[in-house]
PDB file of C-alpha atoms and ligand atoms in Angstrom:
ATOM      1  CA  MET C1011      -0.072   0.147   0.405  1.00 80.00           C
ATOM      2  CA  THR C1012       1.390   3.090  -1.258  1.00 96.00           C
ATOM      3  CA  ILE C1013       1.090   5.952   0.691  1.00 98.00           C
ATOM      4  CA  LEU C1014       1.090   9.872  -0.365  1.00 98.00           C
ATOM      5  CA  VAL C1015       1.963  12.547   1.687  1.00 98.00           C
ATOM      6  CA  ARG C1016       0.755  15.985  -0.008  1.00 98.00           C
ATOM      7  CA  GLU C1017      -0.574  18.999   0.664  1.00 98.00           C
ATOM      8  CA  ALA C1018      -4.371  19.429   1.738  1.00 98.00           C
ATOM      9  CA  VAL C1019      -6.659  21.227  -1.553  1.00 97.00           C
ATOM     10  CA  GLU C1020      -9.785  22.667  -0.368  1.00 97.00           C
ATOM     11  CA  ALA C1021     -11.061  18.759  -1.995  1.00 97.00           C
ATOM     12  CA  ASP C1022      -9.417  16.970   0.598  1.00 98.00           C
ATOM     13  CA  VAL C1023     -12.400  18.607   3.609  1.00 98.00           C
ATOM     14  CA  GLU C1024     -14.926  16.360   3.627  1.00 98.00           C
ATOM     15  CA  GLY C1025     -12.332  12.625   3.491  1.00 98.00           C
ATOM     16  CA  ILE C1026     -10.454  15.466   6.608  1.00 98.00           C
ATOM     17  CA  ALA C1027     -12.882  15.452   8.467  1.00 98.00           C
ATOM     18  CA  ARG C1028     -14.455  11.758   8.206  1.00 98.00           C
ATOM     19  CA  VAL C1029     -10.761  11.212   9.423  1.00 98.00           C
ATOM     20  CA  HIS C1030     -10.098  13.780  11.981  1.00 97.00           C
ATOM     21  CA  VAL C1031     -13.454  12.079  13.902  1.00 97.00           C
ATOM     22  CA  GLN C1032     -13.122   8.570  13.107  1.00 98.00           C
ATOM     23  CA  GLY C1033      -9.782   9.224  14.218  1.00 97.00           C
ATOM     24  CA  TRP C1034     -10.821  11.210  17.933  1.00 96.00           C
ATOM     25  CA  ARG C1035     -13.402   7.765  17.765  1.00 96.00           C
ATOM     26  CA  GLU C1036     -10.834   4.638  17.331  1.00 97.00           C
ATOM     27  CA  SER C1037      -7.998   6.574  18.711  1.00 95.00           C
ATOM     28  CA  TYR C1038      -9.885   7.802  22.015  1.00 95.00           C
ATOM     29  CA  LYS C1039     -11.109   5.322  23.336  1.00 93.00           C
ATOM     30  CA  ASP C1040      -9.672   4.749  25.993  1.00 92.00           C
ATOM     31  CA  PHE C1041     -10.137   8.578  27.781  1.00 92.00           C
ATOM     32  CA  LEU C1042     -12.807   9.858  26.474  1.00 92.00           C
ATOM     33  CA  SER C1043     -16.346   8.527  27.029  1.00 92.00           C
ATOM     34  CA  PRO C1044     -19.084   6.859  24.981  1.00 93.00           C
ATOM     35  CA  GLU C1045     -21.094   9.677  25.156  1.00 92.00           C
ATOM     36  CA  ALA C1046     -18.976  12.375  23.376  1.00 91.00           C
ATOM     37  CA  LEU C1047     -17.520  10.671  21.167  1.00 94.00           C
ATOM     38  CA  ALA C1048     -20.869   8.848  19.888  1.00 93.00           C
ATOM     39  CA  GLY C1049     -21.062  13.111  19.526  1.00 93.00           C
ATOM     40  CA  LEU C1050     -19.359  13.976  17.018  1.00 95.00           C
ATOM     41  CA  SER C1051     -19.861  14.985  14.022  1.00 96.00           C
ATOM     42  CA  VAL C1052     -18.506  14.810  10.877  1.00 97.00           C
ATOM     43  CA  GLU C1053     -20.680  17.721   9.471  1.00 97.00           C
ATOM     44  CA  GLU C1054     -19.209  19.950  12.386  1.00 97.00           C
ATOM     45  CA  ARG C1055     -16.182  18.976  11.815  1.00 97.00           C
ATOM     46  CA  ARG C1056     -16.494  19.681   8.127  1.00 98.00           C
ATOM     47  CA  ARG C1057     -17.946  23.273   8.659  1.00 98.00           C
ATOM     48  CA  MET C1058     -13.956  23.954  11.315  1.00 97.00           C
ATOM     49  CA  TRP C1059     -12.344  22.776   8.227  1.00 98.00           C
ATOM     50  CA  GLN C1060     -14.703  24.952   5.567  1.00 98.00           C
ATOM     51  CA  GLY C1061     -13.016  28.024   7.682  1.00 98.00           C
ATOM     52  CA  ILE C1062      -9.625  27.147   7.985  1.00 97.00           C
ATOM     53  CA  PHE C1063     -10.215  27.120   4.421  1.00 97.00           C
ATOM     54  CA  ALA C1064     -11.756  29.676   3.604  1.00 97.00           C
ATOM     55  CA  ARG C1065      -9.315  31.932   5.889  1.00 96.00           C
ATOM     56  CA  PRO C1066      -5.924  30.983   4.779  1.00 94.00           C
ATOM     57  CA  ASP C1067      -2.829  31.368   5.562  1.00 96.00           C
ATOM     58  CA  PRO C1068       0.276  31.040   4.229  1.00 96.00           C
ATOM     59  CA  GLN C1069       2.640  30.867   7.625  1.00 97.00           C
ATOM     60  CA  ALA C1070       0.152  27.440   7.882  1.00 98.00           C
ATOM     61  CA  LYS C1071       0.520  24.096   6.604  1.00 98.00           C
ATOM     62  CA  THR C1072      -2.072  21.634   6.658  1.00 98.00           C
ATOM     63  CA  LEU C1073      -0.657  18.048   5.153  1.00 98.00           C
ATOM     64  CA  VAL C1074      -3.059  14.777   3.984  1.00 98.00           C
ATOM     65  CA  ALA C1075      -1.936  11.002   3.271  1.00 98.00           C
ATOM     66  CA  GLU C1076      -3.579   9.467   0.717  1.00 98.00           C
ATOM     67  CA  THR C1077      -3.398   6.071  -0.411  1.00 98.00           C
ATOM     68  CA  GLY C1078      -6.413   4.576  -3.331  1.00 96.00           C
ATOM     69  CA  GLY C1079      -8.304   8.287  -3.539  1.00 96.00           C
ATOM     70  CA  GLU C1080      -8.773   7.984   0.407  1.00 98.00           C
ATOM     71  CA  ILE C1081      -7.776  10.528   2.762  1.00 98.00           C
ATOM     72  CA  VAL C1082      -6.108   8.167   5.954  1.00 98.00           C
ATOM     73  CA  GLY C1083      -4.494  10.871   7.608  1.00 98.00           C
ATOM     74  CA  PHE C1084      -3.772  14.708   7.647  1.00 98.00           C
ATOM     75  CA  ALA C1085      -1.543  17.529   9.913  1.00 98.00           C
ATOM     76  CA  ARG C1086      -1.529  21.118  10.167  1.00 98.00           C
ATOM     77  CA  GLY C1087       0.614  23.424  12.243  1.00 98.00           C
ATOM     78  CA  GLY C1088       1.119  27.374  12.032  1.00 97.00           C
ATOM     79  CA  PRO C1089       1.904  30.143  14.527  1.00 96.00           C
ATOM     80  CA  ILE C1090       1.126  30.327  18.188  1.00 94.00           C
ATOM     81  CA  ARG C1091      -2.210  30.244  18.726  1.00 85.00           C
ATOM     82  CA  GLY C1092      -2.923  33.785  21.151  1.00 79.00           C
ATOM     83  CA  GLU C1093      -2.929  31.900  24.654  1.00 74.00           C
ATOM     84  CA  ASN C1094      -0.855  29.089  24.442  1.00 76.00           C
ATOM     85  CA  ALA C1095       2.262  31.566  23.223  1.00 77.00           C
ATOM     86  CA  ASP C1096       3.766  31.094  27.427  1.00 73.00           C
ATOM     87  CA  HIS C1097       2.774  27.553  27.663  1.00 76.00           C
ATOM     88  CA  LEU C1098       4.871  26.302  25.232  1.00 81.00           C
ATOM     89  CA  GLY C1099       7.758  28.664  24.482  1.00 81.00           C
ATOM     90  CA  ALA C1100       7.536  28.502  21.147  1.00 89.00           C
ATOM     91  CA  GLU C1101       6.307  30.817  17.845  1.00 94.00           C
ATOM     92  CA  ALA C1102       4.540  27.991  15.914  1.00 96.00           C
ATOM     93  CA  GLU C1103       2.007  24.492  16.894  1.00 97.00           C
ATOM     94  CA  ILE C1104       0.841  22.001  15.282  1.00 98.00           C
ATOM     95  CA  PHE C1105      -2.731  22.263  15.637  1.00 96.00           C
ATOM     96  CA  ALA C1106      -3.531  18.504  15.137  1.00 97.00           C
ATOM     97  CA  ILE C1107      -2.477  15.068  13.987  1.00 98.00           C
ATOM     98  CA  TYR C1108      -4.751  12.135  13.735  1.00 98.00           C
ATOM     99  CA  LEU C1109      -4.168   9.013  11.405  1.00 98.00           C
ATOM    100  CA  LEU C1110      -6.996   6.038  11.307  1.00 98.00           C
ATOM    101  CA  ASP C1111      -5.234   3.253  12.451  1.00 98.00           C
ATOM    102  CA  LYS C1112      -5.357   0.774   9.794  1.00 97.00           C
ATOM    103  CA  VAL C1113      -2.023   3.221   8.535  1.00 98.00           C
ATOM    104  CA  LYS C1114      -0.847   3.467  12.071  1.00 98.00           C
ATOM    105  CA  ARG C1115       3.443   2.642  11.564  1.00 98.00           C
ATOM    106  CA  GLN C1116       3.492   2.848   9.109  1.00 98.00           C
ATOM    107  CA  GLY C1117       6.625   5.903   8.769  1.00 98.00           C
ATOM    108  CA  VAL C1118       3.711   8.178   7.513  1.00 98.00           C
ATOM    109  CA  GLY C1119       3.104  10.622  11.331  1.00 98.00           C
ATOM    110  CA  ARG C1120       6.715  10.940  11.008  1.00 98.00           C
ATOM    111  CA  ARG C1121       6.626  12.129   7.382  1.00 98.00           C
ATOM    112  CA  LEU C1122       3.725  14.194   8.184  1.00 98.00           C
ATOM    113  CA  MET C1123       4.817  15.799  11.011  1.00 98.00           C
ATOM    114  CA  GLN C1124       7.817  16.675   8.687  1.00 98.00           C
ATOM    115  CA  GLY C1125       6.752  17.627   6.248  1.00 98.00           C
ATOM    116  CA  VAL C1126       5.134  20.881   9.746  1.00 98.00           C
ATOM    117  CA  PHE C1127       8.123  20.877  10.433  1.00 98.00           C
ATOM    118  CA  ASP C1128      10.536  21.825   7.296  1.00 98.00           C
ATOM    119  CA  HIS C1129       7.400  24.363   6.383  1.00 98.00           C
ATOM    120  CA  LEU C1130       7.152  26.058   9.604  1.00 98.00           C
ATOM    121  CA  ASP C1131      11.591  25.996   9.753  1.00 97.00           C
ATOM    122  CA  GLN C1132      11.350  28.165   6.145  1.00 97.00           C
ATOM    123  CA  GLN C1133       8.520  30.702   7.465  1.00 96.00           C
ATOM    124  CA  GLY C1134      11.230  31.672  10.401  1.00 96.00           C
ATOM    125  CA  PHE C1135       9.916  29.522  13.473  1.00 96.00           C
ATOM    126  CA  ARG C1136      12.743  28.133  16.064  1.00 95.00           C
ATOM    127  CA  ALA C1137      10.273  26.091  17.284  1.00 95.00           C
ATOM    128  CA  VAL C1138       7.471  24.137  17.826  1.00 97.00           C
ATOM    129  CA  GLY C1139       4.823  23.228  20.996  1.00 96.00           C
ATOM    130  CA  LEU C1140       1.591  21.242  20.864  1.00 97.00           C
ATOM    131  CA  TRP C1141      -1.078  19.852  23.707  1.00 96.00           C
ATOM    132  CA  VAL C1142      -1.005  16.385  23.586  1.00 97.00           C
ATOM    133  CA  LEU C1143      -3.350  13.963  26.740  1.00 96.00           C
ATOM    134  CA  LYS C1144      -1.461  12.701  28.994  1.00 97.00           C
ATOM    135  CA  ASP C1145      -2.146   9.213  29.361  1.00 96.00           C
ATOM    136  CA  ASN C1146      -1.881   9.708  25.493  1.00 97.00           C
ATOM    137  CA  ASP C1147       0.998   6.981  26.035  1.00 97.00           C
ATOM    138  CA  SER C1148       1.180   6.087  22.075  1.00 97.00           C
ATOM    139  CA  ALA C1149       1.474   9.989  20.842  1.00 98.00           C
ATOM    140  CA  ARG C1150       3.632  10.745  23.490  1.00 98.00           C
ATOM    141  CA  ARG C1151       6.109   7.505  22.805  1.00 98.00           C
ATOM    142  CA  PHE C1152       6.191   9.301  19.080  1.00 98.00           C
ATOM    143  CA  TYR C1153       6.914  12.565  19.049  1.00 98.00           C
ATOM    144  CA  GLU C1154       9.690  11.702  22.342  1.00 98.00           C
ATOM    145  CA  ARG C1155      11.616   9.665  19.105  1.00 98.00           C
ATOM    146  CA  LEU C1156      10.528  12.603  16.713  1.00 98.00           C
ATOM    147  CA  GLY C1157      12.651  14.852  19.643  1.00 97.00           C
ATOM    148  CA  GLY C1158      10.565  16.520  21.871  1.00 98.00           C
ATOM    149  CA  THR C1159      10.964  17.252  25.110  1.00 97.00           C
ATOM    150  CA  PRO C1160       8.224  16.821  27.575  1.00 97.00           C
ATOM    151  CA  GLY C1161       7.368  20.409  29.841  1.00 95.00           C
ATOM    152  CA  PRO C1162       4.318  21.704  31.811  1.00 94.00           C
ATOM    153  CA  GLU C1163       0.535  20.764  32.175  1.00 96.00           C
ATOM    154  CA  GLN C1164      -2.283  21.690  31.895  1.00 94.00           C
ATOM    155  CA  THR C1165      -6.731  20.971  32.858  1.00 95.00           C
ATOM    156  CA  PHE C1166      -8.896  21.476  29.683  1.00 89.00           C
ATOM    157  CA  ASP C1167     -12.345  21.038  29.047  1.00 91.00           C
ATOM    158  CA  LEU C1168     -12.087  18.046  26.304  1.00 88.00           C
ATOM    159  CA  ARG C1169     -16.109  17.558  24.869  1.00 86.00           C
ATOM    160  CA  GLY C1170     -17.073  18.453  28.840  1.00 86.00           C
ATOM    161  CA  GLN C1171     -14.725  16.124  30.275  1.00 89.00           C
ATOM    162  CA  SER C1172     -11.050  17.320  32.331  1.00 92.00           C
ATOM    163  CA  VAL C1173      -8.189  16.026  30.503  1.00 94.00           C
ATOM    164  CA  VAL C1174      -5.075  16.377  31.625  1.00 96.00           C
ATOM    165  CA  GLU C1175      -2.606  17.183  28.661  1.00 96.00           C
ATOM    166  CA  ILE C1176       1.268  17.953  28.406  1.00 97.00           C
ATOM    167  CA  ALA C1177       3.229  20.711  26.266  1.00 96.00           C
ATOM    168  CA  TYR C1178       6.348  19.465  23.710  1.00 97.00           C
ATOM    169  CA  ARG C1179       8.915  21.292  22.143  1.00 96.00           C
ATOM    170  CA  PHE C1180      10.464  20.778  18.928  1.00 97.00           C
ATOM    171  CA  ASP C1181      13.644  22.895  18.726  1.00 96.00           C
ATOM    172  CA  LEU C1182      13.992  23.454  14.525  1.00 95.00           C
ATOM    173  CA  THR C1183      17.475  24.351  15.196  1.00 81.00           C
ATOM    174  CA  ALA C1184      18.762  21.273  16.785  1.00 62.00           C
TER     175      ALA C1184
HETATM  176  C1  COA U 926       0.988   9.377  17.264  1.00 66.33           C
HETATM  177  C2  COA U 926       0.330   8.902  15.478  1.00 66.33           C
HETATM  178  C3  COA U 926       0.114  10.178  14.646  1.00 66.33           C
HETATM  179  C4  COA U 926       2.089   7.976  14.889  1.00 66.33           C
HETATM  180  O1  COA U 926       2.175   8.329  13.373  1.00 66.33           O
HETATM  181  P1  COA U 926       1.950   6.509  13.529  1.00 66.33           P
HETATM  182  O2  COA U 926       2.368   6.076  11.713  1.00 66.33           O
HETATM  183  O3  COA U 926       1.648   5.254  13.855  1.00 66.33           O
HETATM  184  O4  COA U 926       3.602   6.677  13.848  1.00 66.33           O
HETATM  185  P2  COA U 926       5.452   6.384  12.542  1.00 66.33           P
HETATM  186  O5  COA U 926       5.242   5.112  12.301  1.00 66.33           O
HETATM  187  O6  COA U 926       6.163   7.625  11.934  1.00 66.33           O
HETATM  188  O7  COA U 926       6.569   6.820  14.173  1.00 66.33           O
HETATM  189  C5  COA U 926       7.484   6.867  14.274  1.00 66.33           C
HETATM  190  C6  COA U 926       7.916   6.432  15.693  1.00 66.33           C
HETATM  191  O8  COA U 926       7.167   7.088  16.106  1.00 66.33           O
HETATM  192  C7  COA U 926       7.468   5.743  17.567  1.00 66.33           C
HETATM  193  N1  COA U 926       5.940   5.168  18.170  1.00 66.33           N
HETATM  194  C8  COA U 926       5.003   5.830  17.541  1.00 66.33           C
HETATM  195  N2  COA U 926       3.246   5.024  17.126  1.00 66.33           N
HETATM  196  C9  COA U 926       4.611   4.466  18.828  1.00 66.33           C
HETATM  197  C10 COA U 926       3.352   4.288  19.489  1.00 66.33           C
HETATM  198  N3  COA U 926       2.663   3.974  19.226  1.00 66.33           N
HETATM  199  N4  COA U 926       4.241   2.672  21.146  1.00 66.33           N
HETATM  200  C11 COA U 926       5.283   3.563  21.125  1.00 66.33           C
HETATM  201  N5  COA U 926       6.600   4.494  19.982  1.00 66.33           N
HETATM  202  C12 COA U 926       5.526   4.861  18.865  1.00 66.33           C
HETATM  203  C13 COA U 926       8.328   4.891  16.704  1.00 66.33           C
HETATM  204  O9  COA U 926       9.127   5.334  17.814  1.00 66.33           O
HETATM  205  C14 COA U 926       7.978   4.986  15.795  1.00 66.33           C
HETATM  206  O10 COA U 926       9.128   4.622  15.169  1.00 66.33           O
HETATM  207  P3  COA U 926       9.416   2.507  14.613  1.00 66.33           P
HETATM  208  O11 COA U 926       8.589   2.714  14.271  1.00 66.33           O
HETATM  209  O12 COA U 926      10.768   2.063  13.964  1.00 66.33           O
HETATM  210  O13 COA U 926       9.811   2.823  15.974  1.00 66.33           O
HETATM  211  C15 COA U 926      -0.536   7.950  14.953  1.00 66.33           C
HETATM  212  O14 COA U 926      -0.138   6.524  15.787  1.00 66.33           O
HETATM  213  C16 COA U 926      -2.043   9.102  15.588  1.00 66.33           C
HETATM  214  O15 COA U 926      -2.442   9.105  14.287  1.00 66.33           O
HETATM  215  N6  COA U 926      -2.740   7.927  16.508  1.00 66.33           N
HETATM  216  C17 COA U 926      -3.127   8.627  17.439  1.00 66.33           C
HETATM  217  C18 COA U 926      -3.483  10.255  17.131  1.00 66.33           C
HETATM  218  C19 COA U 926      -3.236  11.527  18.181  1.00 66.33           C
HETATM  219  O16 COA U 926      -2.760  10.288  19.006  1.00 66.33           O
HETATM  220  N7  COA U 926      -2.637  12.610  17.618  1.00 66.33           N
HETATM  221  C20 COA U 926      -1.903  13.439  18.274  1.00 66.33           C
HETATM  222  C21 COA U 926      -2.873  14.429  19.334  1.00 66.33           C
HETATM  223  S1  COA U 926      -2.352  15.064  20.088  1.00 66.33           S
END
């Protein structure tokens, strides 16, 4: 199975929204209640992603992973959002990275992250931060393998559930 990693275009909105919901359902079943997962909506995600494509930010980048014409993963990063600047200690942020279970552990996550890092590096950002659920061991090992260093924690309301998140920071110049 050949998996292509490429820049996302507006026509990918439906596929990204579907991966966003299915990715949460597959990957967050140990962290979020069945009610919270059942309440996720592809339509809501579609609107969110349409909004992102309607206001393009050249400093940000969305990449998708595609196989056989199906979107199976995506990652998006860009300039840090106001409230995170102090906590993450970086000027740029990975907003999201999700893969479907069927394509995990094949190096696709690494390719998506590297592609977004390369873009952020070209934009002049020196460090990138993100938040991950503290209990999400597989994603934390992935980030640590890619050179991320853990930082502060915060409690966050995720779909009505209180969760603990931990920050990771990546130095692009390292
Ligand atoms: C986290 C995620 C993006 C990783 O993508 P991936 O394509 O599966 O990871 P890769 O194959 O590129 O892995 C690169 C390295 O990271 C580490 N790694 C990745 N997944 C791991 C896991 N489940 N357990 C331990 N180490 C892992 C390994 O060292 C791996 O190298 P190796 O396979 O040669 O041993 C993917 O699993 C995912 O989408 N998870 C669900 C969504 C999620 O949690 N997103 C993060 C939200 S903050």
